[in-house]
Short mmCIF file of C-alpha atoms in Angstrom, two decimals:
data_model
loop_
_atom_site.label_atom_id
_atom_site.label_comp_id
_atom_site.label_asym_id
_atom_site.label_seq_id
_atom_site.Cartn_x
_atom_site.Cartn_y
_atom_site.Cartn_z
CA MET A 172 -9.98 3.91 -15.18
CA ASN A 173 -11.90 3.09 -18.38
CA ASN A 174 -15.30 1.37 -18.61
CA ARG A 175 -13.74 -1.95 -19.59
CA ASN A 176 -11.74 -2.10 -16.33
CA ILE A 177 -14.79 -1.12 -14.29
CA TYR A 178 -16.87 -3.90 -15.88
CA LEU A 179 -14.06 -6.38 -15.21
CA LEU A 180 -13.87 -5.45 -11.50
CA ILE A 181 -17.66 -5.74 -11.13
CA TYR A 182 -17.53 -9.16 -12.81
CA LEU A 183 -14.81 -10.35 -10.40
CA PHE A 184 -16.82 -9.28 -7.37
CA LEU A 185 -19.92 -11.06 -8.67
CA ASN A 186 -17.93 -14.19 -9.57
CA PRO A 187 -15.61 -14.98 -6.62
CA SER A 188 -14.28 -18.15 -8.22
CA GLU A 189 -12.68 -16.04 -10.95
CA GLN A 190 -10.78 -13.95 -8.38
CA ILE A 191 -8.44 -16.80 -7.55
CA GLU A 192 -7.52 -17.36 -11.20
CA VAL A 193 -6.79 -13.64 -11.62
CA SER A 194 -4.79 -13.59 -8.37
CA LEU A 195 -2.67 -16.57 -9.44
CA ASN A 196 -1.92 -14.99 -12.82
CA LEU A 197 -0.86 -11.77 -11.12
CA PHE A 198 1.42 -13.62 -8.71
CA LYS A 199 3.19 -15.30 -11.65
CA ASN A 200 4.24 -11.89 -12.97
CA PHE A 201 5.75 -10.55 -9.74
CA HIS A 202 9.10 -8.75 -9.98
CA PHE A 203 10.85 -8.98 -6.65
CA PRO A 204 13.97 -7.01 -5.60
CA GLN A 205 17.22 -8.46 -6.89
CA ASN A 206 19.13 -7.84 -3.68
CA GLY A 207 16.59 -9.86 -1.66
CA LEU A 208 16.45 -7.43 1.25
CA ILE A 209 13.55 -5.19 2.11
CA TYR A 210 13.86 -2.17 4.37
CA ILE A 211 11.08 -2.16 6.96
CA ASP A 212 12.48 0.15 9.63
CA SER A 213 13.19 -1.23 13.11
CA PHE A 214 10.73 -4.08 13.65
CA LEU A 215 10.44 -5.51 10.10
CA ASN A 216 14.07 -5.19 9.07
CA ASN A 217 15.85 -7.77 6.88
CA ILE A 218 12.86 -9.63 5.48
CA ASN A 219 14.26 -11.57 2.52
CA ILE A 220 12.80 -12.64 -0.79
CA LYS A 221 11.98 -16.14 0.49
CA THR A 222 9.69 -14.62 3.12
CA LYS A 223 7.89 -12.74 0.35
CA TYR A 224 7.09 -16.00 -1.36
CA TYR A 225 5.84 -17.49 1.92
CA VAL A 226 3.47 -14.54 2.39
CA MET A 227 2.32 -14.86 -1.22
CA ILE A 228 1.60 -18.59 -0.85
CA LEU A 229 -0.28 -18.03 2.41
CA SER A 230 -2.36 -15.33 0.70
CA VAL A 231 -3.31 -17.74 -2.08
CA ILE A 232 -4.24 -20.46 0.44
CA LEU A 233 -6.33 -17.93 2.35
CA ALA A 234 -8.10 -16.85 -0.85
CA VAL A 235 -8.83 -20.48 -1.82
CA PHE A 236 -10.26 -21.13 1.64
CA MET A 237 -12.51 -18.08 1.36
CA VAL A 238 -13.79 -19.01 -2.09
CA ASN A 239 -14.58 -22.58 -1.00
CA ASN A 240 -16.59 -21.23 1.90
CA PHE A 241 -18.20 -18.54 -0.21
CA THR A 242 -19.54 -20.98 -2.78
CA SER A 243 -21.11 -23.12 -0.04
CA PHE A 244 -23.15 -20.29 1.45
CA SER A 245 -26.71 -21.09 2.46
CA THR A 246 -29.63 -18.77 3.05
CA GLU A 247 -29.06 -18.99 6.80
CA LEU A 248 -25.46 -17.85 6.44
CA LEU A 249 -26.43 -15.00 4.11
CA SER A 250 -28.84 -13.79 6.78
CA GLY A 251 -25.77 -12.98 8.86
CA SER A 252 -24.24 -10.69 6.23
CA LYS A 253 -23.28 -7.13 7.12
CA ILE A 254 -22.24 -3.86 5.48
CA GLY A 255 -20.02 -1.08 6.78
CA ALA A 256 -18.27 2.17 5.94
CA GLY A 257 -14.99 3.30 7.42
CA TYR A 258 -12.02 5.64 7.48
CA SER A 259 -8.37 4.97 8.27
CA TYR A 260 -5.12 6.90 8.41
CA GLY A 261 -1.89 5.20 7.44
CA PHE A 262 1.62 5.98 8.63
CA ASP A 263 3.41 5.11 5.40
CA ASN A 264 7.07 4.12 5.21
CA HIS A 265 9.06 3.99 1.97
CA TYR A 266 12.35 2.47 0.92
CA ALA A 267 13.53 3.05 -2.66
CA ASP A 268 16.64 1.83 -4.44
CA LEU A 269 16.60 4.16 -7.47
CA SER A 270 19.43 4.99 -9.86
CA SER A 271 17.13 7.02 -12.13
CA ILE A 272 13.52 8.03 -12.56
CA SER A 273 11.64 8.76 -15.74
CA VAL A 274 11.39 12.50 -15.13
CA LEU A 275 15.09 12.94 -14.25
CA GLU A 276 17.86 10.51 -15.13
CA THR A 277 20.35 11.98 -12.63
CA CYS A 278 18.25 10.83 -9.69
CA CYS A 279 19.11 9.16 -7.38
CA PRO A 280 21.58 7.50 -5.02
CA LYS A 281 20.62 4.15 -3.60
CA ASP A 282 18.60 3.78 -0.43
CA LEU A 283 16.20 6.70 -0.42
CA VAL A 284 14.19 6.46 2.78
CA GLY A 285 11.08 8.39 3.65
CA SER A 286 7.64 8.48 5.17
CA GLY A 287 4.24 9.97 4.60
CA GLY A 288 0.56 9.65 5.31
CA SER A 289 -2.44 8.10 3.62
CA HIS A 290 -6.17 8.70 3.95
CA GLN A 291 -8.56 5.90 3.08
CA ILE A 292 -12.37 5.79 2.98
CA GLY A 293 -14.42 2.85 1.80
CA LEU A 294 -17.24 0.33 1.98
CA ASN A 295 -17.06 -3.23 3.26
CA PHE A 296 -19.41 -6.19 2.75
CA GLY A 297 -19.15 -9.13 5.17
CA PHE A 298 -20.60 -12.63 4.61
CA LYS A 299 -20.85 -15.06 7.49
CA VAL A 300 -19.16 -18.42 6.91
CA SER A 301 -19.18 -19.74 10.50
CA GLU A 302 -20.34 -18.75 13.96
CA SER A 303 -17.36 -16.43 14.35
CA GLY A 304 -15.93 -16.04 10.85
CA PHE A 305 -16.65 -13.64 7.97
CA VAL A 306 -15.45 -13.23 4.41
CA ASN A 307 -15.08 -9.53 3.60
CA LEU A 308 -15.15 -7.78 0.23
CA GLY A 309 -14.11 -4.13 0.24
CA ILE A 310 -13.83 -1.18 -2.10
CA SER A 311 -12.18 2.10 -1.11
CA TYR A 312 -10.44 5.27 -2.23
CA ILE A 313 -6.95 6.04 -0.92
CA ASN A 314 -4.75 9.13 -1.19
CA ARG A 315 -1.05 8.81 -0.34
CA ASN A 316 1.59 11.52 0.21
CA SER A 317 5.24 10.66 0.69
CA ALA A 318 8.60 12.43 1.02
CA LEU A 319 11.91 10.61 0.49
CA SER A 320 15.45 11.95 0.80
CA ALA A 321 19.11 10.93 0.73
CA ASN A 322 22.42 12.76 1.16
CA GLU A 323 25.36 12.62 -1.23
CA ASN A 324 28.91 14.00 -1.04
CA ILE A 325 30.16 16.51 -3.58
CA LEU A 326 33.42 18.40 -4.19
CA LEU A 327 32.80 22.15 -4.42
CA ASN A 328 35.02 24.98 -5.55
CA PHE A 329 34.82 28.10 -3.39
CA ASP A 330 37.17 31.01 -4.26
CA SER A 331 39.38 28.57 -6.19
CA VAL A 332 39.74 26.41 -3.07
CA PRO A 333 38.41 22.80 -3.08
CA LEU A 334 35.64 22.34 -0.54
CA ASN A 335 33.90 19.15 0.60
CA GLY A 336 30.15 19.52 0.61
CA ILE A 337 26.93 17.56 1.02
CA PHE A 338 23.75 17.89 -1.00
CA ARG A 339 20.37 16.34 -0.44
CA HIS A 340 18.07 14.61 -2.93
CA ASP A 341 14.43 15.42 -2.12
CA LEU A 342 11.67 13.41 -3.79
CA SER A 343 7.98 13.64 -3.01
CA LEU A 344 5.18 11.59 -4.52
CA GLU A 345 1.42 11.89 -4.22
CA PHE A 346 -0.82 9.27 -5.76
CA GLN A 347 -4.49 8.36 -5.65
CA SER A 348 -5.88 4.86 -5.98
CA TYR A 349 -8.93 2.64 -5.88
CA LEU A 350 -8.44 -0.39 -3.68
CA PHE A 351 -10.35 -3.68 -3.91
CA SER A 352 -9.83 -6.19 -1.12
CA ILE A 353 -10.80 -9.71 -0.13
CA SER A 354 -10.12 -10.91 3.40
CA TYR A 355 -11.16 -13.24 6.20
CA ASN A 356 -12.13 -12.04 9.68
CA GLN A 357 -12.12 -14.37 12.68
CA ASP A 358 -13.30 -13.51 16.20
CA LEU A 359 -10.67 -14.59 18.74
CA ILE A 360 -11.94 -13.59 22.18
CA GLY A 361 -15.48 -12.27 22.34
CA THR A 362 -15.72 -9.45 19.78
CA PHE A 363 -11.95 -9.01 19.50
CA GLY A 364 -10.93 -10.31 16.11
CA ILE A 365 -8.19 -10.63 13.50
CA GLU A 366 -8.49 -9.99 9.76
CA SER A 367 -6.04 -10.87 6.99
CA GLY A 368 -6.30 -10.63 3.24
CA ILE A 369 -5.02 -9.24 -0.03
CA ASP A 370 -5.71 -5.94 -1.80
CA PHE A 371 -5.57 -4.90 -5.44
CA GLU A 372 -4.63 -1.21 -5.56
CA PHE A 373 -5.26 0.54 -8.89
CA HIS A 374 -3.53 3.93 -9.33
CA PHE A 375 -5.26 6.54 -11.44
CA LYS A 376 -3.47 9.83 -10.67
CA ASN A 377 -0.02 10.83 -9.39
CA THR A 378 2.32 13.81 -9.08
CA ILE A 379 6.07 13.73 -8.41
CA GLN A 380 8.48 16.50 -7.38
CA TYR A 381 12.25 16.32 -7.23
CA SER A 382 15.11 18.72 -6.39
CA GLU A 383 18.72 18.77 -5.19
CA SER A 384 19.90 21.24 -2.50
CA LEU A 385 23.26 21.97 -0.88
CA THR A 386 23.04 21.40 2.87
CA SER A 387 26.70 21.62 3.90
CA PRO A 388 28.41 23.97 4.26
CA GLU A 389 25.41 26.11 5.07
CA ASP A 390 26.97 29.53 4.44
CA ARG A 391 29.02 29.12 1.27
CA GLY A 392 29.50 27.07 -1.87
CA PHE A 393 27.35 26.29 -4.89
CA PHE A 394 26.89 23.61 -7.53
CA PRO A 395 29.70 23.93 -10.10
CA ASP A 396 27.39 23.34 -13.07
CA THR A 397 24.64 25.83 -12.14
CA GLY A 398 26.28 28.34 -9.80
CA THR A 399 23.31 27.96 -7.42
CA ARG A 400 22.62 26.09 -4.18
CA LYS A 401 19.59 24.33 -5.64
CA ARG A 402 19.24 22.53 -8.97
CA ASN A 403 17.28 20.00 -11.02
CA PHE A 404 13.82 20.98 -9.82
CA VAL A 405 11.29 18.79 -11.63
CA GLN A 406 7.54 18.39 -11.26
CA GLY A 407 5.25 16.17 -13.29
CA SER A 408 3.60 12.80 -13.62
CA TYR A 409 5.52 9.69 -12.58
CA SER A 410 5.26 7.22 -15.46
CA ASP A 411 7.27 4.50 -13.64
CA LEU A 412 4.50 4.02 -11.07
CA LYS A 413 2.87 0.62 -11.52
CA PRO A 414 -0.77 0.79 -12.61
CA MET A 415 -1.61 -1.79 -9.93
CA ASN A 416 -0.06 -3.07 -6.69
CA ILE A 417 -0.87 -6.20 -4.71
CA ASN A 418 -0.87 -5.70 -0.94
CA PHE A 419 -1.10 -7.97 2.07
CA HIS A 420 -2.88 -6.64 5.14
CA LEU A 421 -3.34 -7.79 8.73
CA LYS A 422 -5.70 -6.05 11.17
CA PHE A 423 -6.84 -6.39 14.76
CA SER A 424 -10.23 -4.98 15.68
CA LYS A 425 -12.73 -4.72 18.53
CA GLU A 426 -16.50 -4.44 18.10
CA TYR A 427 -18.58 -2.06 20.24
CA PRO A 428 -22.42 -1.91 20.05
CA LEU A 429 -24.04 1.42 19.16
CA ASN A 430 -27.57 0.33 20.11
CA ILE A 431 -29.28 -2.24 22.32
CA ASP A 432 -30.05 -4.84 19.68
CA TYR A 433 -26.50 -4.79 18.27
CA LEU A 434 -27.76 -3.79 14.82
CA TRP A 435 -25.14 -1.03 14.54
CA THR A 436 -21.57 -1.37 15.81
CA ALA A 437 -18.33 0.61 15.80
CA ASN A 438 -15.17 -1.32 14.96
CA PRO A 439 -11.91 0.51 15.73
CA PHE A 440 -8.87 -1.29 14.31
CA ILE A 441 -5.11 -1.16 13.95
CA GLY A 442 -3.22 -2.99 11.26
CA LEU A 443 -0.29 -3.43 8.90
CA ARG A 444 -0.40 -3.18 5.11
CA TYR A 445 2.58 -4.23 2.99
CA THR A 446 3.04 -3.91 -0.77
CA LEU A 447 4.09 -7.32 -2.06
CA SER A 448 4.87 -6.26 -5.61
CA GLY A 449 6.55 -2.87 -5.08
CA ILE A 450 5.18 0.39 -6.48
CA ASN A 451 7.84 1.03 -9.14
CA SER A 452 7.70 -0.81 -12.48
CA VAL A 453 11.42 -0.28 -13.23
CA GLN A 454 13.31 -0.49 -9.95
CA ASN A 455 12.89 -1.38 -6.30
CA TRP A 456 10.48 0.83 -4.32
CA ASN A 457 8.80 -0.80 -1.31
CA LEU A 458 5.98 0.57 0.79
CA TRP A 459 4.51 -0.53 4.11
CA SER A 460 2.09 1.18 6.43
CA ILE A 461 0.72 1.04 9.95
CA GLU A 462 -2.96 1.96 9.88
CA ILE A 463 -5.49 3.02 12.48
CA GLY A 464 -9.16 3.57 11.78
CA VAL A 465 -12.76 2.85 12.56
CA ARG A 466 -15.59 1.17 10.68
CA ILE A 467 -19.30 1.68 11.34
CA THR A 468 -21.18 -1.51 10.56
CA ARG A 469 -24.80 -2.55 10.12
CA ASN A 470 -24.82 -6.19 11.18
CA LYS A 471 -27.84 -7.30 9.19
CA ILE A 472 -28.64 -6.76 5.51
CA ILE A 473 -31.34 -9.38 4.89
#
């Protein structure tokens, strides 16, 4: 990330009213899947494109609400600000509809499905807007690893005899990102609360690997064009990865005091993060994640 981008991000954090204008401009340039269906495993299956727009609109309304409250802060409200540091692990799930990738045009069949893990560490600043509500600004580093695969039929020739076979496309992707978030946290019952918001995830490094392997039959046969059981091994940088994604997140947390005066607290949480804009700039590649983590918070800054 160059100095110009860093200065821009600092400016946005110091000028919350500008964040909405940037967010709206980004939403105008969304590229949603043409088929209108998003694969989200068993409990988020068959979310259509209309639902995406609803989530997007709700995110904008949420952001507007937060900015209106932020600009009306008083000294008393600022006295309730807090700062925290945390770690989370994400159980990532991927669904990709790829006919080709930049590093290898023969990849891939539709509907590559996979999973992976993500590690995230970061800082969070909370500003009190009501007796039980906070606006949160966050910055973090995230590292994601994923592995996707799909099977495809192939006609083999073994000792001059036609043979039906199956080969597997294996694709793995690792990418590192900086994530900037804005969210609203509301206590529901006691110190049990809910948080929702949007993230801007900027990718700065990635590595992709791809190969094709015969899986059936296991004891005979080979690819006609190479005479081997494995072909098209490629490793490199994935240029089709978007430089930035917009995510929606929803978290549930519980606050536990670490000392008598409640100055320090531990906040374990569980949540869902979904990529609204997809991670591929050319075709459809969706990502969602279930996250668990903990944040250590100092509940008074000034």
